[in-house]
PDB file of C-alpha atoms in Angstrom:
ATOM      1  CA  GLU A   1       0.000   0.000   0.000  1.00 63.00           C
ATOM      2  CA  ALA A   2       1.409   3.378  -1.017  1.00 79.00           C
ATOM      3  CA  GLY A   3       1.840   5.907   1.762  1.00 92.00           C
ATOM      4  CA  VAL A   4       1.120   9.619   1.711  1.00 96.00           C
ATOM      5  CA  THR A   5       3.164  11.245  -1.034  1.00 96.00           C
ATOM      6  CA  GLN A   6       4.012  14.902  -1.388  1.00 97.00           C
ATOM      7  CA  PHE A   7       5.428  16.852  -4.286  1.00 97.00           C
ATOM      8  CA  PRO A   8       7.803  18.584  -4.590  1.00 97.00           C
ATOM      9  CA  SER A   9      10.147  17.547  -1.801  1.00 96.00           C
ATOM     10  CA  HIS A  10      11.901  20.915  -1.946  1.00 96.00           C
ATOM     11  CA  SER A  11      10.966  24.290  -3.371  1.00 97.00           C
ATOM     12  CA  VAL A  12      12.948  27.508  -3.366  1.00 98.00           C
ATOM     13  CA  ILE A  13      11.065  30.564  -4.581  1.00 97.00           C
ATOM     14  CA  GLU A  14      11.440  34.284  -4.411  1.00 97.00           C
ATOM     15  CA  LYS A  15       9.270  36.467  -2.258  1.00 97.00           C
ATOM     16  CA  GLY A  16       6.135  37.416  -4.162  1.00 97.00           C
ATOM     17  CA  GLN A  17       6.065  34.284  -6.292  1.00 97.00           C
ATOM     18  CA  THR A  18       3.444  31.544  -6.195  1.00 97.00           C
ATOM     19  CA  VAL A  19       4.021  27.965  -5.142  1.00 98.00           C
ATOM     20  CA  THR A  20       1.663  25.003  -5.223  1.00 98.00           C
ATOM     21  CA  LEU A  21       2.256  21.959  -3.074  1.00 98.00           C
ATOM     22  CA  ARG A  22       0.569  18.673  -3.792  1.00 98.00           C
ATOM     23  CA  CYS A  23      -0.433  15.808  -1.539  1.00 98.00           C
ATOM     24  CA  ASP A  24      -1.693  12.361  -2.478  1.00 97.00           C
ATOM     25  CA  PRO A  25      -3.202  10.686   0.578  1.00 95.00           C
ATOM     26  CA  ILE A  26      -3.412   6.983   1.225  1.00 94.00           C
ATOM     27  CA  SER A  27      -6.089   5.556  -1.016  1.00 92.00           C
ATOM     28  CA  GLY A  28      -9.453   5.413   0.709  1.00 89.00           C
ATOM     29  CA  HIS A  29      -8.570   7.881   3.465  1.00 91.00           C
ATOM     30  CA  ASP A  30     -11.318  10.445   3.845  1.00 90.00           C
ATOM     31  CA  ASN A  31      -9.392  12.689   6.220  1.00 92.00           C
ATOM     32  CA  LEU A  32      -6.604  14.842   4.846  1.00 95.00           C
ATOM     33  CA  TYR A  33      -4.607  17.355   6.859  1.00 95.00           C
ATOM     34  CA  TRP A  34      -2.027  19.992   6.165  1.00 97.00           C
ATOM     35  CA  TYR A  35       0.529  20.882   8.807  1.00 96.00           C
ATOM     36  CA  ARG A  36       3.574  23.144   8.851  1.00 96.00           C
ATOM     37  CA  ARG A  37       6.749  23.096  10.859  1.00 94.00           C
ATOM     38  CA  VAL A  38       8.851  26.194  11.113  1.00 91.00           C
ATOM     39  CA  MET A  39      12.420  25.366  12.115  1.00 83.00           C
ATOM     40  CA  GLY A  40      12.660  24.084  15.670  1.00 78.00           C
ATOM     41  CA  LYS A  41       9.046  24.732  16.499  1.00 87.00           C
ATOM     42  CA  GLU A  42       5.982  22.554  16.825  1.00 89.00           C
ATOM     43  CA  ILE A  43       4.210  20.892  13.934  1.00 93.00           C
ATOM     44  CA  LYS A  44       1.317  23.281  13.513  1.00 94.00           C
ATOM     45  CA  PHE A  45      -2.127  22.422  12.197  1.00 94.00           C
ATOM     46  CA  LEU A  46      -3.261  24.293   9.093  1.00 96.00           C
ATOM     47  CA  LEU A  47      -6.453  22.607   7.976  1.00 95.00           C
ATOM     48  CA  HIS A  48      -8.469  19.424   7.732  1.00 93.00           C
ATOM     49  CA  PHE A  49     -10.519  18.031   4.858  1.00 94.00           C
ATOM     50  CA  VAL A  50     -13.111  15.313   5.059  1.00 91.00           C
ATOM     51  CA  LYS A  51     -13.370  14.116   1.497  1.00 92.00           C
ATOM     52  CA  GLU A  52     -13.648  17.326  -0.508  1.00 93.00           C
ATOM     53  CA  SER A  53     -15.057  19.469   2.309  1.00 93.00           C
ATOM     54  CA  LYS A  54     -13.012  21.729   4.546  1.00 93.00           C
ATOM     55  CA  GLN A  55     -13.873  20.711   8.104  1.00 90.00           C
ATOM     56  CA  ASP A  56     -11.521  23.003   9.942  1.00 91.00           C
ATOM     57  CA  GLU A  57      -9.277  25.664   8.463  1.00 93.00           C
ATOM     58  CA  SER A  58      -8.619  27.508  11.686  1.00 92.00           C
ATOM     59  CA  GLY A  59      -4.858  27.107  11.336  1.00 93.00           C
ATOM     60  CA  MET A  60      -4.502  28.768   7.947  1.00 95.00           C
ATOM     61  CA  PRO A  61      -2.273  31.803   8.543  1.00 91.00           C
ATOM     62  CA  ASN A  62      -3.995  34.228   6.154  1.00 91.00           C
ATOM     63  CA  ASN A  63      -5.733  34.498   2.814  1.00 93.00           C
ATOM     64  CA  ARG A  64      -2.495  34.034   0.895  1.00 96.00           C
ATOM     65  CA  PHE A  65      -2.951  30.317   1.556  1.00 97.00           C
ATOM     66  CA  LEU A  66      -5.512  28.351  -0.436  1.00 97.00           C
ATOM     67  CA  ALA A  67      -6.113  24.638  -0.048  1.00 97.00           C
ATOM     68  CA  GLU A  68      -8.262  22.510  -2.308  1.00 97.00           C
ATOM     69  CA  ARG A  69      -9.205  18.882  -2.524  1.00 96.00           C
ATOM     70  CA  THR A  70     -11.166  18.384  -5.684  1.00 85.00           C
ATOM     71  CA  GLY A  71     -13.058  15.101  -5.865  1.00 87.00           C
ATOM     72  CA  GLY A  72     -11.887  14.125  -2.400  1.00 84.00           C
ATOM     73  CA  THR A  73      -8.634  12.599  -3.628  1.00 92.00           C
ATOM     74  CA  TYR A  74      -5.416  14.579  -3.837  1.00 96.00           C
ATOM     75  CA  SER A  75      -5.028  18.037  -2.338  1.00 97.00           C
ATOM     76  CA  THR A  76      -3.112  21.149  -3.257  1.00 98.00           C
ATOM     77  CA  LEU A  77      -1.919  23.986  -1.060  1.00 98.00           C
ATOM     78  CA  LYS A  78      -1.173  27.201  -2.891  1.00 98.00           C
ATOM     79  CA  VAL A  79       0.729  30.108  -1.403  1.00 97.00           C
ATOM     80  CA  GLN A  80       0.257  33.336  -3.345  1.00 96.00           C
ATOM     81  CA  PRO A  81       2.162  35.599  -2.997  1.00 96.00           C
ATOM     82  CA  ALA A  82       4.793  33.904  -0.854  1.00 96.00           C
ATOM     83  CA  GLU A  83       6.423  35.808   1.986  1.00 96.00           C
ATOM     84  CA  LEU A  84       9.667  35.082   3.843  1.00 96.00           C
ATOM     85  CA  GLU A  85       7.813  33.841   6.936  1.00 95.00           C
ATOM     86  CA  ASP A  86       6.118  31.131   4.884  1.00 96.00           C
ATOM     87  CA  SER A  87       9.371  29.163   4.848  1.00 96.00           C
ATOM     88  CA  GLY A  88       9.155  25.832   6.610  1.00 96.00           C
ATOM     89  CA  VAL A  89       8.329  22.196   6.050  1.00 96.00           C
ATOM     90  CA  TYR A  90       4.767  21.505   4.970  1.00 97.00           C
ATOM     91  CA  PHE A  91       3.434  18.099   5.910  1.00 97.00           C
ATOM     92  CA  CYS A  92       0.364  16.412   4.602  1.00 97.00           C
ATOM     93  CA  ALA A  93      -1.280  13.589   6.520  1.00 96.00           C
ATOM     94  CA  SER A  94      -4.266  11.338   6.024  1.00 94.00           C
ATOM     95  CA  SER A  95      -6.385   9.065   8.158  1.00 90.00           C
ATOM     96  CA  GLN A  96      -9.540   7.033   7.974  1.00 85.00           C
ATOM     97  CA  PHE A  97     -12.469   6.966  10.326  1.00 71.00           C
ATOM     98  CA  ARG A  98     -12.155   3.674  12.107  1.00 65.00           C
ATOM     99  CA  LYS A  99     -13.235   2.879  15.634  1.00 58.00           C
ATOM    100  CA  GLY A 100     -10.355   2.469  18.045  1.00 55.00           C
ATOM    101  CA  THR A 101      -7.749   4.126  15.922  1.00 59.00           C
ATOM    102  CA  THR A 102      -7.112   7.762  15.253  1.00 73.00           C
ATOM    103  CA  GLU A 103      -3.521   7.956  14.102  1.00 86.00           C
ATOM    104  CA  ALA A 104      -2.736   9.968  11.012  1.00 90.00           C
ATOM    105  CA  PHE A 105      -0.102   8.945   8.470  1.00 93.00           C
ATOM    106  CA  PHE A 106       2.270  11.625   7.304  1.00 95.00           C
ATOM    107  CA  GLY A 107       4.030  12.283   4.043  1.00 96.00           C
ATOM    108  CA  GLN A 108       7.711  13.136   3.859  1.00 96.00           C
ATOM    109  CA  GLY A 109       6.991  16.843   3.682  1.00 96.00           C
ATOM    110  CA  THR A 110       7.781  19.676   1.284  1.00 97.00           C
ATOM    111  CA  ARG A 111      10.550  21.981   2.406  1.00 96.00           C
ATOM    112  CA  LEU A 112       9.642  25.481   1.213  1.00 97.00           C
ATOM    113  CA  THR A 113      12.255  28.202   1.250  1.00 97.00           C
ATOM    114  CA  VAL A 114      11.209  31.739   0.365  1.00 97.00           C
ATOM    115  CA  VAL A 115      14.144  34.018  -0.406  1.00 97.00           C
TER     116      VAL A 115
ATOM    117  CA  ASP B   1      -0.365  29.632  23.716  1.00 70.00           C
ATOM    118  CA  GLN B   2       1.118  26.190  23.399  1.00 82.00           C
ATOM    119  CA  GLN B   3      -1.227  23.477  24.591  1.00 93.00           C
ATOM    120  CA  VAL B   4       1.260  20.626  24.281  1.00 96.00           C
ATOM    121  CA  LYS B   5       4.738  21.139  25.648  1.00 95.00           C
ATOM    122  CA  GLN B   6       7.914  19.125  25.392  1.00 96.00           C
ATOM    123  CA  ASN B   7      10.317  20.998  27.611  1.00 92.00           C
ATOM    124  CA  SER B   8      13.425  18.971  26.825  1.00 95.00           C
ATOM    125  CA  PRO B   9      14.684  19.807  23.338  1.00 94.00           C
ATOM    126  CA  SER B  10      17.246  17.001  23.460  1.00 96.00           C
ATOM    127  CA  LEU B  11      18.194  13.859  25.338  1.00 96.00           C
ATOM    128  CA  SER B  12      21.218  11.553  25.135  1.00 97.00           C
ATOM    129  CA  VAL B  13      21.087   7.992  26.400  1.00 97.00           C
ATOM    130  CA  GLN B  14      23.507   5.086  26.335  1.00 97.00           C
ATOM    131  CA  GLU B  15      22.533   2.080  24.221  1.00 97.00           C
ATOM    132  CA  GLY B  16      20.695  -0.513  26.292  1.00 97.00           C
ATOM    133  CA  ARG B  17      19.500   1.970  28.891  1.00 97.00           C
ATOM    134  CA  ILE B  18      16.033   3.464  29.292  1.00 98.00           C
ATOM    135  CA  SER B  19      14.990   6.591  27.415  1.00 98.00           C
ATOM    136  CA  ILE B  20      12.239   8.674  29.006  1.00 98.00           C
ATOM    137  CA  LEU B  21      10.642  11.423  26.971  1.00 98.00           C
ATOM    138  CA  ASN B  22       8.177  13.753  28.639  1.00 98.00           C
ATOM    139  CA  CYS B  23       5.206  15.749  27.486  1.00 97.00           C
ATOM    140  CA  ASP B  24       2.823  18.104  29.302  1.00 97.00           C
ATOM    141  CA  TYR B  25      -0.505  19.436  28.147  1.00 97.00           C
ATOM    142  CA  THR B  26      -2.797  22.159  29.346  1.00 96.00           C
ATOM    143  CA  ASN B  27      -6.165  21.362  27.791  1.00 93.00           C
ATOM    144  CA  SER B  28      -8.140  18.909  29.909  1.00 92.00           C
ATOM    145  CA  MET B  29     -10.433  18.257  26.945  1.00 92.00           C
ATOM    146  CA  PHE B  30      -7.756  16.220  25.175  1.00 93.00           C
ATOM    147  CA  ASP B  31      -8.675  12.555  25.348  1.00 89.00           C
ATOM    148  CA  TYR B  32      -6.232  10.846  23.038  1.00 92.00           C
ATOM    149  CA  PHE B  33      -2.472  11.131  22.946  1.00 95.00           C
ATOM    150  CA  LEU B  34       0.031   9.934  20.385  1.00 95.00           C
ATOM    151  CA  TRP B  35       3.783   9.743  19.977  1.00 97.00           C
ATOM    152  CA  TYR B  36       5.402  10.168  16.603  1.00 97.00           C
ATOM    153  CA  LYS B  37       9.017   9.561  15.630  1.00 97.00           C
ATOM    154  CA  LYS B  38      10.702  11.596  12.926  1.00 95.00           C
ATOM    155  CA  TYR B  39      13.940  10.912  11.102  1.00 95.00           C
ATOM    156  CA  PRO B  40      15.650  13.706   9.106  1.00 91.00           C
ATOM    157  CA  ALA B  41      14.045  14.422   5.723  1.00 88.00           C
ATOM    158  CA  GLU B  42      11.138  12.121   6.508  1.00 92.00           C
ATOM    159  CA  GLY B  43       7.640  12.710   7.780  1.00 94.00           C
ATOM    160  CA  PRO B  44       6.591  11.810  11.329  1.00 95.00           C
ATOM    161  CA  THR B  45       5.828   8.133  11.811  1.00 95.00           C
ATOM    162  CA  PHE B  46       3.214   6.968  14.275  1.00 94.00           C
ATOM    163  CA  LEU B  47       4.715   5.097  17.205  1.00 96.00           C
ATOM    164  CA  ILE B  48       2.198   4.514  19.973  1.00 96.00           C
ATOM    165  CA  SER B  49      -0.944   6.067  21.400  1.00 94.00           C
ATOM    166  CA  ILE B  50      -3.030   6.087  24.540  1.00 95.00           C
ATOM    167  CA  SER B  51      -6.615   6.903  25.299  1.00 93.00           C
ATOM    168  CA  SER B  52      -7.442   9.036  28.318  1.00 93.00           C
ATOM    169  CA  ILE B  53      -9.353   6.131  29.854  1.00 93.00           C
ATOM    170  CA  LYS B  54      -6.067   4.286  30.308  1.00 95.00           C
ATOM    171  CA  ASP B  55      -2.928   5.126  32.194  1.00 96.00           C
ATOM    172  CA  LYS B  56      -0.530   2.842  30.382  1.00 97.00           C
ATOM    173  CA  ASN B  57      -0.101   1.338  26.937  1.00 97.00           C
ATOM    174  CA  GLU B  58       2.724  -0.941  25.949  1.00 97.00           C
ATOM    175  CA  ASP B  59       3.994  -2.045  22.553  1.00 96.00           C
ATOM    176  CA  GLY B  60       7.234  -3.983  22.560  1.00 97.00           C
ATOM    177  CA  ARG B  61      10.051  -1.736  23.758  1.00 97.00           C
ATOM    178  CA  PHE B  62       7.746   1.302  23.878  1.00 98.00           C
ATOM    179  CA  THR B  63       5.457   2.186  26.774  1.00 98.00           C
ATOM    180  CA  VAL B  64       3.420   5.336  27.173  1.00 98.00           C
ATOM    181  CA  PHE B  65       2.229   6.445  30.602  1.00 98.00           C
ATOM    182  CA  LEU B  66      -0.534   8.962  31.154  1.00 97.00           C
ATOM    183  CA  ASN B  67      -1.096  10.920  34.354  1.00 97.00           C
ATOM    184  CA  LYS B  68      -4.317  12.829  33.812  1.00 95.00           C
ATOM    185  CA  SER B  69      -4.289  14.654  37.128  1.00 95.00           C
ATOM    186  CA  ALA B  70      -0.850  16.062  36.324  1.00 97.00           C
ATOM    187  CA  LYS B  71      -1.667  16.488  32.615  1.00 97.00           C
ATOM    188  CA  HIS B  72       1.534  14.660  31.848  1.00 97.00           C
ATOM    189  CA  LEU B  73       2.547  11.783  29.659  1.00 97.00           C
ATOM    190  CA  SER B  74       5.809  10.048  29.069  1.00 98.00           C
ATOM    191  CA  LEU B  75       7.278   7.643  26.560  1.00 98.00           C
ATOM    192  CA  HIS B  76       9.648   4.967  27.829  1.00 98.00           C
ATOM    193  CA  ILE B  77      11.939   3.112  25.450  1.00 98.00           C
ATOM    194  CA  VAL B  78      13.616   0.049  26.917  1.00 97.00           C
ATOM    195  CA  PRO B  79      16.199  -0.963  25.897  1.00 97.00           C
ATOM    196  CA  SER B  80      17.239   2.007  23.802  1.00 98.00           C
ATOM    197  CA  GLN B  81      18.911   1.250  20.476  1.00 97.00           C
ATOM    198  CA  PRO B  82      20.965   3.489  18.154  1.00 96.00           C
ATOM    199  CA  GLY B  83      18.178   3.228  15.559  1.00 96.00           C
ATOM    200  CA  ASP B  84      15.872   4.978  18.017  1.00 97.00           C
ATOM    201  CA  SER B  85      17.829   8.200  17.508  1.00 97.00           C
ATOM    202  CA  ALA B  86      15.270  10.610  16.073  1.00 97.00           C
ATOM    203  CA  VAL B  87      13.027  13.512  17.018  1.00 96.00           C
ATOM    204  CA  TYR B  88      10.006  12.417  19.032  1.00 98.00           C
ATOM    205  CA  PHE B  89       6.798  14.437  18.934  1.00 97.00           C
ATOM    206  CA  CYS B  90       3.995  14.215  21.411  1.00 97.00           C
ATOM    207  CA  ALA B  91       0.530  14.969  20.017  1.00 95.00           C
ATOM    208  CA  ALA B  92      -2.871  15.384  21.612  1.00 94.00           C
ATOM    209  CA  LEU B  93      -6.327  15.046  20.189  1.00 90.00           C
ATOM    210  CA  ARG B  94      -9.783  16.012  21.322  1.00 87.00           C
ATOM    211  CA  SER B  95     -12.184  13.408  20.019  1.00 78.00           C
ATOM    212  CA  GLY B  96     -14.557  14.665  17.384  1.00 75.00           C
ATOM    213  CA  THR B  97     -12.141  17.306  16.147  1.00 77.00           C
ATOM    214  CA  TYR B  98      -9.414  15.279  14.387  1.00 78.00           C
ATOM    215  CA  LYS B  99      -7.116  18.251  14.982  1.00 85.00           C
ATOM    216  CA  TYR B 100      -3.772  16.976  16.239  1.00 90.00           C
ATOM    217  CA  ILE B 101      -1.899  19.392  18.487  1.00 93.00           C
ATOM    218  CA  PHE B 102       1.827  18.725  18.516  1.00 95.00           C
ATOM    219  CA  GLY B 103       4.634  19.618  20.850  1.00 95.00           C
ATOM    220  CA  THR B 104       7.956  21.027  19.672  1.00 94.00           C
ATOM    221  CA  GLY B 105       9.710  17.658  19.764  1.00 95.00           C
ATOM    222  CA  THR B 106      12.594  16.095  21.690  1.00 97.00           C
ATOM    223  CA  ARG B 107      15.707  14.982  19.841  1.00 97.00           C
ATOM    224  CA  LEU B 108      16.830  11.627  21.218  1.00 98.00           C
ATOM    225  CA  LYS B 109      20.356  10.457  20.632  1.00 98.00           C
ATOM    226  CA  VAL B 110      21.190   6.886  21.601  1.00 97.00           C
ATOM    227  CA  LEU B 111      24.922   6.426  21.972  1.00 96.00           C
ATOM    228  CA  ALA B 112      26.472   3.122  20.955  1.00 91.00           C
TER     229      ALA B 112
END
């Protein structure tokens, strides 16, 4: 079974440019999450999809961030325009509703550097 | 305001000895706790979890203890192995929200 995959693994962009991150969850997982880790800090929640619906986007920093999950499969996270403070590692995770288990499975992350 | 705290940024332990990683939380509404392990350039990997109705959960060399009155949990690794060297994240969950709240992580180094 394929795990959560993220693309690209690294991205270096200039301030003001646009970047789109992609996440392919584990097949059949209804829950999809985006998280971000700024160097040395906690892994911070950004948002949560159930299928194609946004359940909780309370962690999205501002309206420069746009997440979509068309058709309830893969998801994209677009940052437009990127600012220096957007640098960090962006993790995607997925999970399935199943009684007795709530762990989420993470992708390898996309390291975003805004210069 | 950080709801899940890991106050030790790093820990070094000799191979074969016990590693104890600690985590404190402030929100009494959390009812599920998880530990994740993270190697460099990889995503966090689920290790072990515990429900708030229990005070201990064991899986091989890994045991998680939960002290609800102190809002504290700990991960014990016995015996520690060099391959356990990684960053360990504590996470908490309030059922019905599916919003994992993570700590800042503790870097464990197991010395051969």
